[in-house]
């Protein structure tokens, strides 16, 4: 536990601090870049992009070795992965646009073919003398063991550039994600905006390869945005909330894995992000499962209460057990089902409101007001006291009800 | 094909084959196809300036396709489109488009005001701040469609008619000269239909041009003054009073329009 606290406070050693800062920056960049992917409903494209990095890593290694260099040069490997990811992305685009295949089929095909090719290359490299301890398989699930200062610099610079580009492009990306047809009519080149968005996703994937690996970087792109969506109804808030959630997941996850040497960093980061997602899914106000269930229960209770009172107005027997329970709990009926004084008074009020509504709908021209009659909305919420008084004048004297 | 068309417009304007520079939307030889089957074939249309025009035709006749292809939203096989005599790319500032309501996801995390401000994108660009004047413009546009009380609502909480009004407000915020609407009355309540038609009539009174894809034959004569009948090919075009005839409708709709229905329409018009 104290190890975890030390790591959180960046006191667990130089390497652990570098990893924590790098993971936080990567998480922030991934959360923001993934937001527009999620809003454009193209989250799975990131899966294809990520898997398409692998052959690039292998090819870059082979090329660097063939040129007599050090095959493990991180910069070279990342450039290779970026090139093959871009090729995979363009291939998905091309298949989706030029053939009758839908994008999901294109993603499935490109993802597996590129990944398969990458695995073949890595296997071949392992049989080479030069490929002995290349450690290329670390790119699959990430590794923090050899994190260098320059790796952290790559993540920091790349991440900052990605976030800056997202800030610049937030308006066109929002437009295209919400209404691509309207965006085109405004003169926005939607294909270029989409490519820019994908390019940013690709950049995050590439800079995240070393730390979390290509399989898990997809989770960092998508989960924070989906989590943020539970808490807000505005794009810009989703965007920055996703960044903060991604950054926090990266930081806390890296600290946790640093405090226990056997815990792998990338997977722990993803599990932290998934934990935040699960909490939001359950407990977010308005959009969370719990809030939705509660509001449904409340609504159901309102409906039953109202139906029960209307039945009292018409002196009809009530059979529904839930209705009976609600009316009894509020003291509106006695245990034997006969209305109490309070119940009769409320029923009379509801009967009067129903007649007021009848008058309102007959005399009022504004259908946006009278259209709000749904049997549940209190008339006081729709019309002013003066208007209701006017309805009462037209109604005449109140009637006795439910005697 | 495109080459000859361009030549024809360059030196053939006096012969009446080229685009009318005054027309808010002129289309020459527009062909659009999904696969091998044309959705529109060699359509010519010249919408008059300052008119309330309806594009009318049966289902699958290419009404929406005509709008979308004119705007460049879907690729065309051939054809030339001009907006106020200019290529569309040079006239984007003068066009406001109201797409079909069903074309977007209404659960998108955005508010009514944010959607209306999208109409200011060409003015705002990437960097300009949303000033108080821009917000006032959005508020004014919402007021014109009777939605001022909904500014900060999430769009998913609106009824269908309210969503359609928000889309219209977004177009109004563009302060354009030509308004293109795709089925603006589809699936909206009567109050919204009245509100929309009032706004469109006000636009016409300001000298703006309105072109709407419309499917309800019984209200064409009441709402519009110009009509374009289409069924893959252009069938008839002109003022409603002279063009929207039972004969032209029978030709456009073929056997799909019941004779009794036609009589009713003629009665409505009389």
XYZ file of C-alpha atoms in Angstrom:
673
model
C 0.000 0.000 0.000
C 2.756 2.426 0.908
C 4.446 1.367 -2.331
C 1.324 2.432 -4.212
C 1.248 5.782 -2.412
C 4.925 6.324 -3.153
C 4.272 5.588 -6.809
C 1.278 7.941 -6.855
C 3.492 10.679 -5.426
C 6.224 9.845 -7.947
C 8.515 8.699 -5.100
C 8.937 5.098 -6.308
C 12.030 5.662 -8.318
C 13.050 7.332 -11.580
C 11.705 4.686 -13.941
C 8.360 4.416 -12.167
C 7.925 8.192 -12.231
C 8.729 8.328 -15.955
C 6.213 5.566 -16.654
C 3.496 7.231 -14.571
C 3.930 10.599 -16.272
C 4.167 9.000 -19.707
C 1.054 6.899 -19.109
C -0.915 9.925 -17.886
C 0.012 11.969 -20.965
C -0.750 9.047 -23.279
C -4.086 8.463 -21.539
C -5.061 12.117 -21.945
C -4.183 12.159 -25.653
C -5.933 8.833 -26.253
C -9.076 9.916 -24.407
C -9.448 13.081 -26.475
C -8.537 11.470 -29.809
C -10.942 8.613 -29.152
C -13.850 10.947 -28.379
C -14.488 11.944 -31.971
C -13.961 8.389 -33.164
C -16.672 7.299 -30.733
C -19.005 10.169 -31.655
C -18.525 9.395 -35.365
C -19.514 5.801 -34.543
C -16.287 4.447 -35.971
C -14.698 3.162 -32.780
C -13.738 -0.137 -34.374
C -11.560 1.554 -36.967
C -9.063 2.111 -34.165
C -8.867 -1.666 -33.763
C -7.881 -2.047 -37.419
C -5.375 0.805 -37.161
C -3.785 -0.689 -34.047
C -3.411 -4.174 -35.487
C -2.105 -2.747 -38.740
C 0.929 -1.320 -36.899
C 2.478 -4.753 -36.342
C 3.817 -5.558 -39.839
C 5.333 -2.051 -39.888
C 7.272 -2.797 -36.718
C 8.646 -6.035 -38.217
C 9.486 -4.511 -41.577
C 11.164 -1.491 -39.994
C 13.321 -3.809 -37.905
C 14.338 -5.834 -40.953
C 15.102 -2.710 -42.976
C 17.192 -1.181 -40.203
C 19.125 -4.428 -39.741
C 19.634 -4.763 -43.518
C 21.033 -1.238 -43.567
C 23.504 -2.342 -40.913
C 21.938 -0.352 -38.112
C 20.560 -1.187 -34.697
C 17.208 -2.858 -35.347
C 15.740 -1.827 -32.023
C 15.854 1.913 -32.631
C 12.485 3.059 -31.232
C 12.082 6.012 -33.589
C 12.603 3.803 -36.625
C 10.188 1.163 -35.360
C 7.507 3.778 -34.680
C 7.892 5.299 -38.153
C 7.482 1.829 -39.635
C 4.395 1.145 -37.530
C 2.885 4.488 -38.528
C 3.396 3.774 -42.223
C 1.749 0.362 -42.089
C -1.080 1.668 -39.886
C -1.723 4.385 -42.462
C -1.730 1.771 -45.224
C -4.240 -0.310 -43.256
C -6.415 2.737 -42.660
C -6.460 3.720 -46.329
C -7.268 0.130 -47.248
C -10.283 0.109 -44.906
C -11.408 3.429 -46.393
C -10.935 2.182 -49.929
C -12.789 -1.095 -49.381
C -15.680 0.668 -47.668
C -15.983 3.323 -50.372
C -15.213 1.405 -53.558
C -16.708 -2.008 -52.968
C -20.087 -3.187 -51.800
C -18.589 -4.281 -48.483
C -19.595 -2.334 -45.398
C -16.966 -0.785 -43.148
C -17.252 -3.480 -40.470
C -16.373 -6.169 -42.998
C -13.456 -4.068 -44.259
C -12.216 -3.608 -40.694
C -12.413 -7.321 -39.987
C -10.527 -8.226 -43.138
C -7.777 -5.616 -42.810
C -7.296 -6.162 -39.089
C -6.729 -9.909 -39.334
C -4.642 -9.837 -42.507
C -2.275 -7.135 -41.221
C -2.017 -8.717 -37.801
C -1.380 -12.159 -39.275
C 1.321 -10.755 -41.529
C 2.877 -8.983 -38.551
C 2.967 -12.176 -36.487
C 4.635 -14.027 -39.373
C 7.289 -11.287 -39.594
C 7.944 -11.363 -35.839
C 8.282 -15.154 -35.939
C 10.771 -14.938 -38.793
C 12.713 -12.225 -36.960
C 13.017 -14.438 -33.865
C 14.818 -17.072 -35.957
C 17.376 -14.523 -37.163
C 20.691 -14.046 -35.374
C 20.130 -10.313 -35.236
C 16.608 -10.756 -33.957
C 17.737 -12.553 -30.806
C 16.544 -10.258 -28.042
C 14.846 -7.637 -30.164
C 11.877 -7.590 -27.782
C 9.497 -6.795 -30.597
C 6.761 -8.885 -28.978
C 6.597 -6.152 -26.300
C 4.705 -4.119 -28.850
C 1.769 -6.495 -28.509
C 1.006 -5.897 -24.840
C 3.419 -3.098 -23.959
C 6.313 -3.004 -21.587
C 7.598 -0.467 -19.144
C 10.779 -2.267 -18.191
C 13.106 -0.334 -20.434
C 11.288 2.986 -20.421
C 13.821 5.678 -21.198
C 13.673 9.424 -20.792
C 13.567 9.777 -24.575
C 10.530 7.459 -24.709
C 8.713 9.748 -22.289
C 9.713 12.721 -24.443
C 8.268 11.023 -27.530
C 4.973 10.413 -25.714
C 4.867 13.945 -24.288
C 5.615 15.691 -27.593
C 3.391 13.425 -29.675
C 0.566 13.635 -27.161
C 0.769 17.433 -26.942
C 0.680 17.737 -30.739
C -2.330 15.405 -30.927
C -4.247 17.349 -28.270
C -3.417 20.662 -29.954
C -4.632 19.345 -33.320
C -7.852 18.103 -31.715
C -8.449 21.507 -30.162
C -7.960 23.166 -33.558
C -10.211 20.696 -35.394
C -12.911 20.306 -32.741
C -15.539 22.293 -34.664
C -15.289 20.524 -38.031
C -14.945 17.145 -36.333
C -18.073 17.818 -34.255
C -19.960 18.935 -37.364
C -18.971 15.853 -39.344
C -19.677 13.496 -36.455
C -23.155 14.940 -35.884
C -24.348 15.613 -39.429
C -21.954 14.774 -42.244
C -24.458 15.727 -44.958
C -24.962 19.198 -43.532
C -21.206 19.575 -43.105
C -20.696 18.793 -46.794
C -23.385 21.305 -47.733
C -21.455 23.910 -45.715
C -18.406 23.130 -47.829
C -16.545 21.021 -45.260
C -14.484 18.272 -46.890
C -15.764 15.424 -44.718
C -13.306 12.909 -46.137
C -10.352 15.080 -45.150
C -11.793 15.685 -41.687
C -12.264 11.942 -41.256
C -8.718 11.263 -42.404
C -7.410 13.880 -39.986
C -9.363 12.244 -37.179
C -7.979 8.837 -38.129
C -4.505 10.285 -38.433
C -4.731 11.547 -34.852
C -5.938 8.144 -33.677
C -3.050 6.568 -35.531
C -0.578 8.955 -33.903
C -1.868 8.034 -30.444
C -1.671 4.351 -31.313
C 1.921 4.658 -32.453
C 3.140 6.623 -29.440
C 1.258 4.222 -27.157
C 2.727 1.060 -28.711
C 5.698 0.852 -26.418
C 3.836 1.532 -23.200
C 0.498 -0.296 -23.482
C 0.893 -2.294 -26.682
C -1.204 -2.379 -29.811
C -3.928 -4.658 -28.457
C -4.728 -2.519 -25.431
C -4.290 0.963 -26.889
C -7.741 0.557 -28.454
C -9.236 0.401 -24.962
C -7.522 3.670 -24.008
C -8.972 5.325 -27.110
C -12.552 4.210 -26.624
C -13.288 3.561 -22.934
C -12.647 7.119 -21.612
C -14.929 8.666 -24.247
C -17.705 6.177 -23.583
C -17.300 6.777 -19.843
C -17.384 10.556 -20.233
C -20.576 10.345 -22.289
C -22.415 9.117 -19.178
C -21.796 12.380 -17.376
C -22.553 15.117 -19.884
C -24.599 16.136 -22.901
C -22.043 18.451 -24.487
C -19.312 17.503 -26.929
C -16.640 19.751 -25.462
C -17.254 18.439 -21.968
C -17.160 14.841 -23.225
C -13.873 15.650 -24.948
C -11.991 17.055 -21.963
C -13.614 14.695 -19.468
C -12.445 11.772 -21.605
C -8.950 13.251 -21.603
C -8.920 13.585 -17.822
C -10.370 10.083 -17.310
C -7.778 8.616 -19.704
C -4.968 10.522 -18.020
C -6.099 9.481 -14.533
C -6.397 5.832 -15.614
C -2.897 5.947 -17.057
C -1.401 7.596 -13.984
C -3.137 5.454 -11.361
C -2.641 2.277 -13.388
C 1.059 2.927 -13.840
C 1.457 3.710 -10.124
C -0.385 0.536 -9.160
C 1.733 -1.647 -11.402
C 4.917 0.039 -10.148
C 3.995 -0.788 -6.568
C 3.642 -4.505 -7.313
C 6.400 -5.749 -9.607
C 4.384 -8.594 -11.082
C 1.503 -6.449 -12.332
C 1.741 -5.579 -16.061
C 1.302 -1.843 -16.683
C -0.824 -1.748 -19.866
C -3.472 -4.223 -18.708
C -3.707 -2.560 -15.281
C -4.271 0.831 -16.928
C -7.036 -0.645 -19.052
C -8.637 -2.298 -16.019
C -8.620 1.023 -14.141
C -10.291 2.698 -17.130
C -12.804 -0.149 -17.277
C -13.488 0.263 -13.546
C -14.302 3.955 -14.068
C -16.549 2.919 -16.949
C -18.392 0.396 -14.778
C -18.898 2.980 -12.018
C -20.268 5.487 -14.528
C -22.485 2.887 -16.158
C -24.063 2.162 -12.788
C -24.082 5.460 -10.983
C -24.062 8.326 -13.505
C -27.015 10.677 -13.013
C -29.602 10.579 -15.820
C -27.768 8.130 -18.106
C -26.637 5.527 -15.546
C -28.429 2.215 -15.139
C -29.407 2.936 -11.545
C -30.752 6.409 -12.334
C -32.705 5.027 -15.281
C -34.207 2.238 -13.169
C -35.111 4.688 -10.398
C -36.700 7.179 -12.734
C -38.661 4.377 -14.387
C -39.904 3.249 -10.980
C -40.894 6.803 -10.068
C -42.691 7.235 -13.374
C -44.487 3.936 -12.955
C -45.589 4.965 -9.464
C -46.928 8.280 -10.800
C -48.910 6.479 -13.493
C -50.409 3.989 -11.042
C -51.249 6.706 -8.513
C -52.987 8.777 -11.153
C -54.860 5.794 -12.579
C -55.949 4.832 -9.087
C -57.240 8.332 -8.352
C -59.105 8.442 -11.654
C -60.685 5.118 -10.733
C -61.777 6.687 -7.427
C -63.284 9.593 -9.374
C -65.369 7.151 -11.409
C -66.046 4.952 -8.335
C -64.558 1.979 -10.185
C -62.984 -0.917 -8.287
C -59.158 -1.067 -8.342
C -57.608 -4.479 -9.017
C -53.973 -3.721 -9.801
C -51.930 -4.714 -6.704
C -49.261 -2.028 -7.323
C -51.916 0.681 -7.598
C -53.521 -0.517 -4.371
C -50.157 -0.593 -2.617
C -49.268 2.951 -3.651
C -52.651 4.406 -2.722
C -52.584 2.590 0.639
C -49.045 3.736 1.391
C -50.080 7.347 0.832
C -53.176 6.932 2.976
C -55.480 7.660 0.036
C -57.466 4.452 0.526
C -58.145 2.294 3.549
C -56.816 -1.286 3.695
C -60.225 -2.513 2.490
C -59.954 -0.311 -0.651
C -62.429 2.432 0.317
C -61.199 5.964 -0.298
C -60.187 8.038 2.730
C -61.184 11.700 3.076
C -57.774 12.674 1.772
C -58.160 10.323 -1.192
C -61.571 11.725 -2.030
C -60.252 15.290 -1.858
C -57.371 14.465 -4.178
C -59.672 12.605 -6.557
C -61.947 15.647 -6.673
C -58.989 17.874 -7.499
C -57.916 15.508 -10.285
C -61.413 15.322 -11.680
C -61.515 19.123 -11.776
C -58.118 19.269 -13.498
C -59.355 16.801 -16.123
C -62.311 19.081 -16.866
C -59.969 22.098 -16.890
C -57.866 20.273 -19.473
C -60.996 19.593 -21.553
C -61.759 23.315 -21.531
C -58.131 24.215 -22.227
C -58.009 21.963 -25.239
C -61.286 23.331 -26.513
C -60.516 27.043 -26.164
C -56.736 27.281 -26.413
C -55.140 27.722 -29.816
C -51.518 27.040 -28.883
C -51.205 23.313 -29.545
C -47.683 23.285 -28.125
C -49.331 23.951 -24.727
C -52.455 21.833 -25.033
C -50.333 19.127 -26.664
C -48.672 18.623 -23.303
C -51.827 16.941 -22.018
C -50.743 13.375 -21.333
C -52.837 12.460 -18.295
C -49.872 13.002 -15.968
C -48.608 16.567 -16.354
C -50.245 18.814 -13.729
C -52.172 21.610 -15.401
C -50.418 24.135 -13.140
C -47.129 23.335 -14.914
C -48.513 24.293 -18.296
C -50.914 27.180 -17.712
C -50.714 30.216 -15.449
C -52.985 30.702 -12.457
C -54.896 33.371 -14.397
C -55.505 31.031 -17.317
C -56.686 28.265 -14.989
C -59.015 30.713 -13.241
C -60.425 31.545 -16.665
C -61.000 27.820 -17.355
C -62.813 27.559 -14.010
C -65.110 30.438 -14.931
C -66.010 28.609 -18.144
C -66.533 25.389 -16.173
C -68.966 26.847 -13.686
C -69.334 25.682 -10.109
C -67.313 22.664 -8.914
C -69.114 19.320 -8.726
C -69.039 16.851 -5.889
C -67.191 13.703 -6.878
C -66.848 10.077 -5.815
C -69.467 10.210 -3.069
C -19.969 14.364 -72.077
C -18.977 16.829 -69.397
C -16.775 18.617 -71.926
C -19.611 19.244 -74.365
C -21.875 20.353 -71.558
C -19.404 22.918 -70.355
C -18.909 24.191 -73.911
C -22.642 24.437 -74.383
C -22.975 26.588 -71.303
C -20.076 28.844 -72.231
C -21.213 29.861 -75.664
C -24.816 28.773 -75.570
C -26.213 31.097 -72.924
C -28.049 33.188 -75.489
C -29.682 30.053 -76.884
C -31.178 29.393 -73.473
C -29.312 26.132 -72.867
C -26.956 27.479 -70.255
C -27.629 28.197 -66.611
C -29.678 31.227 -65.799
C -27.379 33.489 -63.743
C -30.335 34.771 -61.764
C -31.616 31.327 -60.841
C -30.832 30.283 -57.266
C -30.504 26.693 -58.463
C -30.131 25.583 -62.059
C -29.411 21.998 -63.023
C -28.438 20.770 -66.499
C -28.330 17.130 -67.550
C -28.029 15.812 -64.000
C -27.799 12.020 -63.886
C -27.317 10.166 -60.614
C -27.235 6.428 -60.261
C -26.996 3.930 -57.469
C -25.274 1.099 -59.305
C -26.472 0.737 -62.899
C -29.970 2.052 -62.354
C -30.364 5.815 -62.679
C -32.137 7.487 -59.779
C -32.249 10.657 -61.864
C -31.735 10.742 -65.603
C -30.616 13.844 -67.451
C -32.670 16.224 -65.349
C -32.876 19.902 -66.262
C -34.342 22.323 -63.760
C -34.316 26.085 -63.325
C -35.782 27.331 -60.081
C -36.851 30.989 -60.152
C -35.446 33.494 -57.704
C -37.666 34.513 -54.799
C -40.014 31.562 -55.268
C -41.380 28.956 -52.888
C -40.727 25.867 -54.930
C -41.739 22.269 -54.272
C -40.018 19.210 -55.685
C -42.821 16.686 -56.053
C -42.914 13.090 -57.220
C -43.658 9.533 -56.125
C -41.515 7.549 -53.686
C -38.179 6.636 -55.206
C -38.558 9.268 -57.924
C -35.295 10.946 -56.936
C -36.660 14.011 -55.124
C -34.152 13.948 -52.256
C -31.488 12.702 -54.653
C -31.966 15.844 -56.734
C -31.267 18.038 -53.684
C -28.355 15.961 -52.446
C -26.687 15.682 -55.838
C -27.126 19.424 -56.427
C -25.328 20.066 -53.144
C -22.609 17.548 -53.933
C -23.567 15.267 -51.045
C -23.718 12.300 -53.393
C -21.685 11.884 -56.587
C -23.369 12.434 -59.934
C -22.588 10.615 -63.167
C -23.011 13.743 -65.251
C -24.492 17.167 -64.985
C -23.854 20.792 -64.256
C -25.196 22.624 -61.214
C -25.084 26.368 -60.708
C -26.221 28.407 -57.725
C -26.973 32.041 -58.577
C -25.000 31.451 -61.786
C -21.885 30.247 -59.948
C -20.445 26.789 -59.390
C -21.662 25.432 -56.080
C -18.237 25.645 -54.423
C -18.258 29.431 -54.902
C -21.785 29.818 -53.571
C -21.719 27.785 -50.330
C -22.192 30.945 -48.246
C -25.527 31.578 -49.951
C -27.027 28.106 -49.391
C -28.689 26.769 -46.275
C -29.578 23.091 -46.253
C -32.124 21.433 -43.976
C -31.557 17.678 -44.131
C -34.093 15.022 -43.252
C -34.539 14.764 -39.519
C -33.880 11.024 -39.553
C -30.410 11.538 -41.038
C -28.734 12.228 -37.683
C -28.429 10.557 -34.286
C -30.469 12.657 -31.871
C -28.697 11.133 -28.884
C -25.588 13.075 -29.921
C -24.201 15.040 -26.944
C -25.172 18.525 -28.018
C -27.677 21.203 -27.061
C -30.204 23.084 -29.161
C -28.060 26.241 -29.129
C -24.954 24.294 -30.151
C -26.795 22.821 -33.139
C -28.004 26.260 -34.241
C -24.480 27.654 -33.867
C -23.313 24.990 -36.324
C -25.033 27.195 -38.890
C -22.404 29.865 -38.125
C -19.490 27.542 -38.900
C -18.566 29.249 -42.165
C -18.290 32.564 -40.299
C -16.619 31.158 -37.190
C -14.096 28.880 -38.864
C -11.632 27.051 -36.672
C -10.557 29.781 -34.315
C -13.002 32.692 -34.065
C -14.679 32.889 -30.693
C -18.442 32.550 -30.395
C -19.254 36.165 -29.614
C -22.355 37.516 -27.943
C -23.527 38.662 -31.375
C -23.319 35.109 -32.697
C -25.288 33.824 -29.712
C -27.886 36.544 -30.229
C -28.222 35.432 -33.839
C -28.800 31.848 -32.716
C -31.366 32.983 -30.138
C -33.127 35.041 -32.786
C -33.235 32.058 -35.161
C -34.726 29.912 -32.385
C -37.294 32.613 -31.705
C -38.374 32.628 -35.339
C -39.249 28.925 -35.142
C -40.846 29.250 -31.684
C -38.136 27.346 -29.827
C -36.555 30.086 -27.692
C -37.432 28.272 -24.484
C -35.440 25.188 -25.445
C -31.978 26.706 -25.948
C -30.074 24.569 -23.463
C -32.023 21.330 -23.962
C -30.209 18.227 -25.074
C -31.515 17.568 -28.582
C -32.624 14.037 -27.752
C -35.238 15.429 -25.358
C -37.120 17.169 -28.173
C -40.178 15.905 -30.008
C -39.915 15.203 -33.742
C -41.499 18.510 -34.656
C -39.182 20.402 -32.316
C -36.163 18.668 -33.841
C -37.310 19.768 -37.285
C -37.659 23.358 -36.034
C -34.128 23.262 -34.627
C -32.821 22.155 -38.010
C -34.696 25.045 -39.619
C -33.265 27.461 -37.020
C -29.765 26.227 -37.838
C -30.404 27.041 -41.511
C -31.810 30.485 -40.594
C -28.653 31.232 -38.591
C -26.687 30.901 -41.819
C -28.387 34.037 -43.208
C -28.382 32.450 -46.655
C -30.217 33.425 -49.840
C -31.311 29.939 -50.890
C -32.971 27.469 -48.520
C -33.035 23.809 -49.531
C -35.270 21.610 -47.384
C -35.539 17.837 -47.602
C -39.056 16.707 -46.564
C -39.423 19.409 -43.872
C -42.978 18.311 -43.021
C -42.333 14.587 -42.761
C -43.577 13.235 -39.437
C -44.092 16.600 -37.726
C -47.143 17.788 -35.800
C -49.651 20.239 -37.258
C -48.377 23.140 -35.139
C -44.824 22.613 -36.391
C -46.002 22.378 -39.994
C -47.766 25.739 -39.595
C -44.741 27.268 -37.851
C -42.382 26.084 -40.590
C -44.577 27.319 -43.408
C -44.863 30.726 -41.694
C -41.067 30.954 -41.507
C -40.708 29.945 -45.152
C -43.287 32.526 -46.233
C -41.419 35.167 -44.249
C -38.210 34.172 -46.046
C -39.951 34.535 -49.390
C -41.206 37.952 -48.323
C -37.570 38.915 -47.676
C -36.767 37.932 -51.257
C -35.074 34.645 -50.360
C -35.580 31.525 -52.445
C -36.990 28.326 -50.990
C -36.898 24.855 -52.524
C -38.431 21.962 -50.591
C -38.852 18.288 -51.299
C -42.535 17.754 -50.599
C -44.640 14.610 -50.599
C -48.086 15.798 -49.575
C -49.932 16.610 -52.802
C -52.899 18.108 -50.956
C -50.878 21.049 -49.627
C -48.743 21.857 -52.691
C -51.121 24.514 -54.011
C -51.592 26.050 -50.573
C -47.912 26.263 -49.586
C -45.968 26.719 -52.817
C -46.016 28.917 -55.900
C -43.603 26.950 -58.093
C -43.498 23.218 -58.655
C -41.004 20.780 -60.146
C -42.474 17.366 -60.939
C -39.954 14.564 -61.151
C -39.983 10.828 -61.638
C -36.395 9.892 -62.488
C -36.807 12.268 -65.422
C -37.994 15.854 -65.116
C -41.739 15.730 -65.819
C -42.915 19.329 -65.602
C -41.804 22.611 -64.113
C -43.482 25.959 -63.683
C -45.876 28.024 -61.564
C -48.227 25.876 -59.491
C -51.259 27.546 -61.054
C -50.408 26.348 -64.550
C -48.151 23.327 -63.976
C -49.750 21.436 -61.085
C -52.473 19.930 -63.281
C -54.158 16.540 -63.096
C -52.594 15.683 -66.471
C -49.056 16.476 -65.288
C -49.625 14.564 -62.049
C -51.000 11.560 -63.910
C -47.936 11.612 -66.126
C -45.593 11.898 -63.131
C -47.230 9.321 -60.929
C -48.445 6.964 -63.648
C -50.961 4.461 -62.367
C -49.894 5.049 -58.786
C -52.305 7.910 -58.228
C -55.949 6.920 -57.826
C -58.322 8.789 -60.109
C -60.545 9.766 -57.186
C -57.548 11.279 -55.457
C -56.832 13.362 -58.550
C -60.385 14.675 -58.575
C -60.015 15.719 -54.967
C -56.830 17.586 -55.748
C -58.467 19.371 -58.647
C -61.286 20.379 -56.309
C -58.843 21.705 -53.755
C -57.164 23.756 -56.405
C -60.434 25.156 -57.772
